[in-house]
Amino acid sequence: MGKTETEKKRMYDSPPIIYWTMYEAGDYRSGLVPMTPASFLHPLELQRMEEVRLRLRRDAFVIGRWAAKALLKRTQPAMQHLPPCRVILGGDVNGLMDLTADRQSVSGCLAISTSGRQAFCVVTYRDDLPLGASLEHIHPRADSFLVDYFTRVEIQELRGYPAAVQNAWMALAWSVKAAVLTALGAELRVDAREIVVSIPNLLAAKNPMQAWLPVELISAPGGGGSGDVLWQLRGEYIFTIAVWMGKSAVFQPVIKEVALPEEG
């Protein structure tokens, strides 16, 4: 499933395409998703699922991989007729995944983020385009959360907003940091305060439920100038995509939503 040099050159000479989807778990006879885990998870994924002790994380593992494989099936021709149990997504419950289909590595980058019964999945088939995805629920957070993960400058900006907006600011700012850390592949190795976010115009955001809106990165490990961070609001959830552009910085990414039917 690798690409020839000609295919790669053609790909790099055009805007990168990023596909995304969201999935909300249902109540099926098989559980949270339309199929039993044994029918769509690879044996190695089943083993990984069994190793996840906490029920909520195990549910997130199932929901995330169901949504991701449904997204891959609808965007990657090589996977359209491949049973999902022959596709391996190597990784944890959330974060970046390695794609292997029918024992062959698949070029690209896939990121999964879950919150409650929701899953947010993002994929590109560019091998030079690290992605990060984050799904965050808007709710009150303790002051200790701010101190642990935000700089004084960020907290000062937050305090400038009305109290009714501060929960949304915190969810968005944390979502940005989580998505950037995922794109960098550095979730556990970088202090979140090394990523400094500015959201000065949150109240003036236009169509946050219909359009992807940019967020300014003041600083990030390795420099923030090579990354794009975009967000969108859906109900009580904020979705964030971080794209570390690299070679493709001359093009703006094209972001396409992929709707999943109820049966997946």
mmCIF file with all atom_site columns, N, CA and C in Angstrom, residues 111-139:
data_model
loop_
_atom_site.group_PDB
_atom_site.id
_atom_site.type_symbol
_atom_site.label_atom_id
_atom_site.label_alt_id
_atom_site.label_comp_id
_atom_site.label_asym_id
_atom_site.label_entity_id
_atom_site.label_seq_id
_atom_site.pdbx_PDB_ins_code
_atom_site.Cartn_x
_atom_site.Cartn_y
_atom_site.Cartn_z
_atom_site.occupancy
_atom_site.B_iso_or_equiv
_atom_site.pdbx_formal_charge
_atom_site.auth_seq_id
_atom_site.auth_comp_id
_atom_site.auth_asym_id
_atom_site.auth_atom_id
_atom_site.pdbx_PDB_model_num
ATOM 1  N N  . ALA A 1 111 ? -5.429  10.099 14.055 1.00 0.00 ? 111 ALA A N  1
ATOM 2  C CA . ALA A 1 111 ? -5.509  10.465 15.468 1.00 0.00 ? 111 ALA A CA 1
ATOM 3  C C  . ALA A 1 111 ? -6.934  10.254 15.960 1.00 0.00 ? 111 ALA A C  1
ATOM 4  N N  . ILE A 1 112 ? -7.054  9.749  17.183 1.00 0.00 ? 112 ILE A N  1
ATOM 5  C CA . ILE A 1 112 ? -8.348  9.493  17.812 1.00 0.00 ? 112 ILE A CA 1
ATOM 6  C C  . ILE A 1 112 ? -8.402  10.230 19.143 1.00 0.00 ? 112 ILE A C  1
ATOM 7  N N  . SER A 1 113 ? -9.568  10.823 19.429 1.00 0.00 ? 113 SER A N  1
ATOM 8  C CA . SER A 1 113 ? -9.803  11.423 20.740 1.00 0.00 ? 113 SER A CA 1
ATOM 9  C C  . SER A 1 113 ? -11.216 11.072 21.162 1.00 0.00 ? 113 SER A C  1
ATOM 10 N N  . THR A 1 114 ? -11.383 10.680 22.434 1.00 0.00 ? 114 THR A N  1
ATOM 11 C CA . THR A 1 114 ? -12.699 10.315 22.932 1.00 0.00 ? 114 THR A CA 1
ATOM 12 C C  . THR A 1 114 ? -13.036 11.104 24.185 1.00 0.00 ? 114 THR A C  1
ATOM 13 N N  . SER A 1 115 ? -14.325 11.280 24.394 1.00 0.00 ? 115 SER A N  1
ATOM 14 C CA . SER A 1 115 ? -14.829 11.932 25.603 1.00 0.00 ? 115 SER A CA 1
ATOM 15 C C  . SER A 1 115 ? -16.221 11.390 25.865 1.00 0.00 ? 115 SER A C  1
ATOM 16 N N  . GLY A 1 116 ? -16.391 10.693 26.978 1.00 0.00 ? 116 GLY A N  1
ATOM 17 C CA . GLY A 1 116 ? -17.682 10.087 27.258 1.00 0.00 ? 116 GLY A CA 1
ATOM 18 C C  . GLY A 1 116 ? -18.047 9.073  26.185 1.00 0.00 ? 116 GLY A C  1
ATOM 19 N N  . ARG A 1 117 ? -19.204 9.252  25.578 1.00 0.00 ? 117 ARG A N  1
ATOM 20 C CA . ARG A 1 117 ? -19.674 8.341  24.540 1.00 0.00 ? 117 ARG A CA 1
ATOM 21 C C  . ARG A 1 117 ? -19.369 8.865  23.137 1.00 0.00 ? 117 ARG A C  1
ATOM 22 N N  . GLN A 1 118 ? -18.528 9.897  23.035 1.00 0.00 ? 118 GLN A N  1
ATOM 23 C CA . GLN A 1 118 ? -18.209 10.511 21.753 1.00 0.00 ? 118 GLN A CA 1
ATOM 24 C C  . GLN A 1 118 ? -16.790 10.140 21.320 1.00 0.00 ? 118 GLN A C  1
ATOM 25 N N  . ALA A 1 119 ? -16.623 9.996  20.017 1.00 0.00 ? 119 ALA A N  1
ATOM 26 C CA . ALA A 1 119 ? -15.293 9.782  19.442 1.00 0.00 ? 119 ALA A CA 1
ATOM 27 C C  . ALA A 1 119 ? -15.087 10.763 18.299 1.00 0.00 ? 119 ALA A C  1
ATOM 28 N N  . PHE A 1 120 ? -13.881 11.282 18.202 1.00 0.00 ? 120 PHE A N  1
ATOM 29 C CA . PHE A 1 120 ? -13.479 12.229 17.158 1.00 0.00 ? 120 PHE A CA 1
ATOM 30 C C  . PHE A 1 120 ? -12.243 11.647 16.500 1.00 0.00 ? 120 PHE A C  1
ATOM 31 N N  . CYS A 1 121 ? -12.318 11.406 15.188 1.00 0.00 ? 121 CYS A N  1
ATOM 32 C CA . CYS A 1 121 ? -11.210 10.786 14.462 1.00 0.00 ? 121 CYS A CA 1
ATOM 33 C C  . CYS A 1 121 ? -10.809 11.649 13.274 1.00 0.00 ? 121 CYS A C  1
ATOM 34 N N  . VAL A 1 122 ? -9.502  11.745 13.054 1.00 0.00 ? 122 VAL A N  1
ATOM 35 C CA . VAL A 1 122 ? -8.953  12.568 11.978 1.00 0.00 ? 122 VAL A CA 1
ATOM 36 C C  . VAL A 1 122 ? -7.896  11.742 11.258 1.00 0.00 ? 122 VAL A C  1
ATOM 37 N N  . VAL A 1 123 ? -7.895  11.781 9.921  1.00 0.00 ? 123 VAL A N  1
ATOM 38 C CA . VAL A 1 123 ? -6.897  11.022 9.174  1.00 0.00 ? 123 VAL A CA 1
ATOM 39 C C  . VAL A 1 123 ? -6.463  11.793 7.935  1.00 0.00 ? 123 VAL A C  1
ATOM 40 N N  . THR A 1 124 ? -5.200  11.647 7.587  1.00 0.00 ? 124 THR A N  1
ATOM 41 C CA . THR A 1 124 ? -4.682  12.087 6.295  1.00 0.00 ? 124 THR A CA 1
ATOM 42 C C  . THR A 1 124 ? -3.813  10.969 5.763  1.00 0.00 ? 124 THR A C  1
ATOM 43 N N  . TYR A 1 125 ? -3.738  10.874 4.442  1.00 0.00 ? 125 TYR A N  1
ATOM 44 C CA . TYR A 1 125 ? -2.901  9.834  3.841  1.00 0.00 ? 125 TYR A CA 1
ATOM 45 C C  . TYR A 1 125 ? -1.597  10.407 3.333  1.00 0.00 ? 125 TYR A C  1
ATOM 46 N N  . ARG A 1 126 ? -1.214  11.539 3.899  1.00 0.00 ? 126 ARG A N  1
ATOM 47 C CA . ARG A 1 126 ? 0.113   12.116 3.683  1.00 0.00 ? 126 ARG A CA 1
ATOM 48 C C  . ARG A 1 126 ? 1.034   11.618 4.778  1.00 0.00 ? 126 ARG A C  1
ATOM 49 N N  . ASP A 1 127 ? 2.189   11.101 4.395  1.00 0.00 ? 127 ASP A N  1
ATOM 50 C CA . ASP A 1 127 ? 3.108   10.597 5.410  1.00 0.00 ? 127 ASP A CA 1
ATOM 51 C C  . ASP A 1 127 ? 4.020   11.682 5.975  1.00 0.00 ? 127 ASP A C  1
ATOM 52 N N  . ASP A 1 128 ? 3.851   12.938 5.493  1.00 0.00 ? 128 ASP A N  1
ATOM 53 C CA . ASP A 1 128 ? 4.682   14.040 5.994  1.00 0.00 ? 128 ASP A CA 1
ATOM 54 C C  . ASP A 1 128 ? 3.846   15.038 6.782  1.00 0.00 ? 128 ASP A C  1
ATOM 55 N N  . LEU A 1 129 ? 2.675   14.623 7.259  1.00 0.00 ? 129 LEU A N  1
ATOM 56 C CA . LEU A 1 129 ? 1.735   15.574 7.835  1.00 0.00 ? 129 LEU A CA 1
ATOM 57 C C  . LEU A 1 129 ? 1.245   15.088 9.203  1.00 0.00 ? 129 LEU A C  1
ATOM 58 N N  . PRO A 1 130 ? 2.051   15.222 10.253 1.00 0.00 ? 130 PRO A N  1
ATOM 59 C CA . PRO A 1 130 ? 1.606   14.792 11.572 1.00 0.00 ? 130 PRO A CA 1
ATOM 60 C C  . PRO A 1 130 ? 0.345   15.536 12.007 1.00 0.00 ? 130 PRO A C  1
ATOM 61 N N  . LEU A 1 131 ? -0.592  14.794 12.540 1.00 0.00 ? 131 LEU A N  1
ATOM 62 C CA . LEU A 1 131 ? -1.866  15.346 12.973 1.00 0.00 ? 131 LEU A CA 1
ATOM 63 C C  . LEU A 1 131 ? -2.064  15.143 14.464 1.00 0.00 ? 131 LEU A C  1
ATOM 64 N N  . GLY A 1 132 ? -2.854  16.016 15.037 1.00 0.00 ? 132 GLY A N  1
ATOM 65 C CA . GLY A 1 132 ? -3.332  15.822 16.399 1.00 0.00 ? 132 GLY A CA 1
ATOM 66 C C  . GLY A 1 132 ? -4.807  16.126 16.443 1.00 0.00 ? 132 GLY A C  1
ATOM 67 N N  . ALA A 1 133 ? -5.528  15.398 17.272 1.00 0.00 ? 133 ALA A N  1
ATOM 68 C CA . ALA A 1 133 ? -6.964  15.631 17.420 1.00 0.00 ? 133 ALA A CA 1
ATOM 69 C C  . ALA A 1 133 ? -7.297  15.647 18.901 1.00 0.00 ? 133 ALA A C  1
ATOM 70 N N  . SER A 1 134 ? -8.235  16.503 19.262 1.00 0.00 ? 134 SER A N  1
ATOM 71 C CA . SER A 1 134 ? -8.669  16.537 20.655 1.00 0.00 ? 134 SER A CA 1
ATOM 72 C C  . SER A 1 134 ? -10.146 16.880 20.724 1.00 0.00 ? 134 SER A C  1
ATOM 73 N N  . LEU A 1 135 ? -10.857 16.132 21.536 1.00 0.00 ? 135 LEU A N  1
ATOM 74 C CA . LEU A 1 135 ? -12.280 16.345 21.790 1.00 0.00 ? 135 LEU A CA 1
ATOM 75 C C  . LEU A 1 135 ? -12.434 16.635 23.278 1.00 0.00 ? 135 LEU A C  1
ATOM 76 N N  . GLU A 1 136 ? -12.975 17.809 23.603 1.00 0.00 ? 136 GLU A N  1
ATOM 77 C CA . GLU A 1 136 ? -13.101 18.212 24.999 1.00 0.00 ? 136 GLU A CA 1
ATOM 78 C C  . GLU A 1 136 ? -14.526 18.653 25.308 1.00 0.00 ? 136 GLU A C  1
ATOM 79 N N  . HIS A 1 137 ? -15.036 18.185 26.443 1.00 0.00 ? 137 HIS A N  1
ATOM 80 C CA . HIS A 1 137 ? -16.345 18.604 26.925 1.00 0.00 ? 137 HIS A CA 1
ATOM 81 C C  . HIS A 1 137 ? -16.193 19.908 27.712 1.00 0.00 ? 137 HIS A C  1
ATOM 82 N N  . ILE A 1 138 ? -17.140 20.816 27.523 1.00 0.00 ? 138 ILE A N  1
ATOM 83 C CA . ILE A 1 138 ? -17.112 22.100 28.238 1.00 0.00 ? 138 ILE A CA 1
ATOM 84 C C  . ILE A 1 138 ? -17.736 21.902 29.614 1.00 0.00 ? 138 ILE A C  1
ATOM 85 N N  . HIS A 1 139 ? -16.935 22.102 30.656 1.00 0.00 ? 139 HIS A N  1
ATOM 86 C CA . HIS A 1 139 ? -17.426 21.984 32.033 1.00 0.00 ? 139 HIS A CA 1
ATOM 87 C C  . HIS A 1 139 ? -16.461 22.720 32.955 1.00 0.00 ? 139 HIS A C  1
#
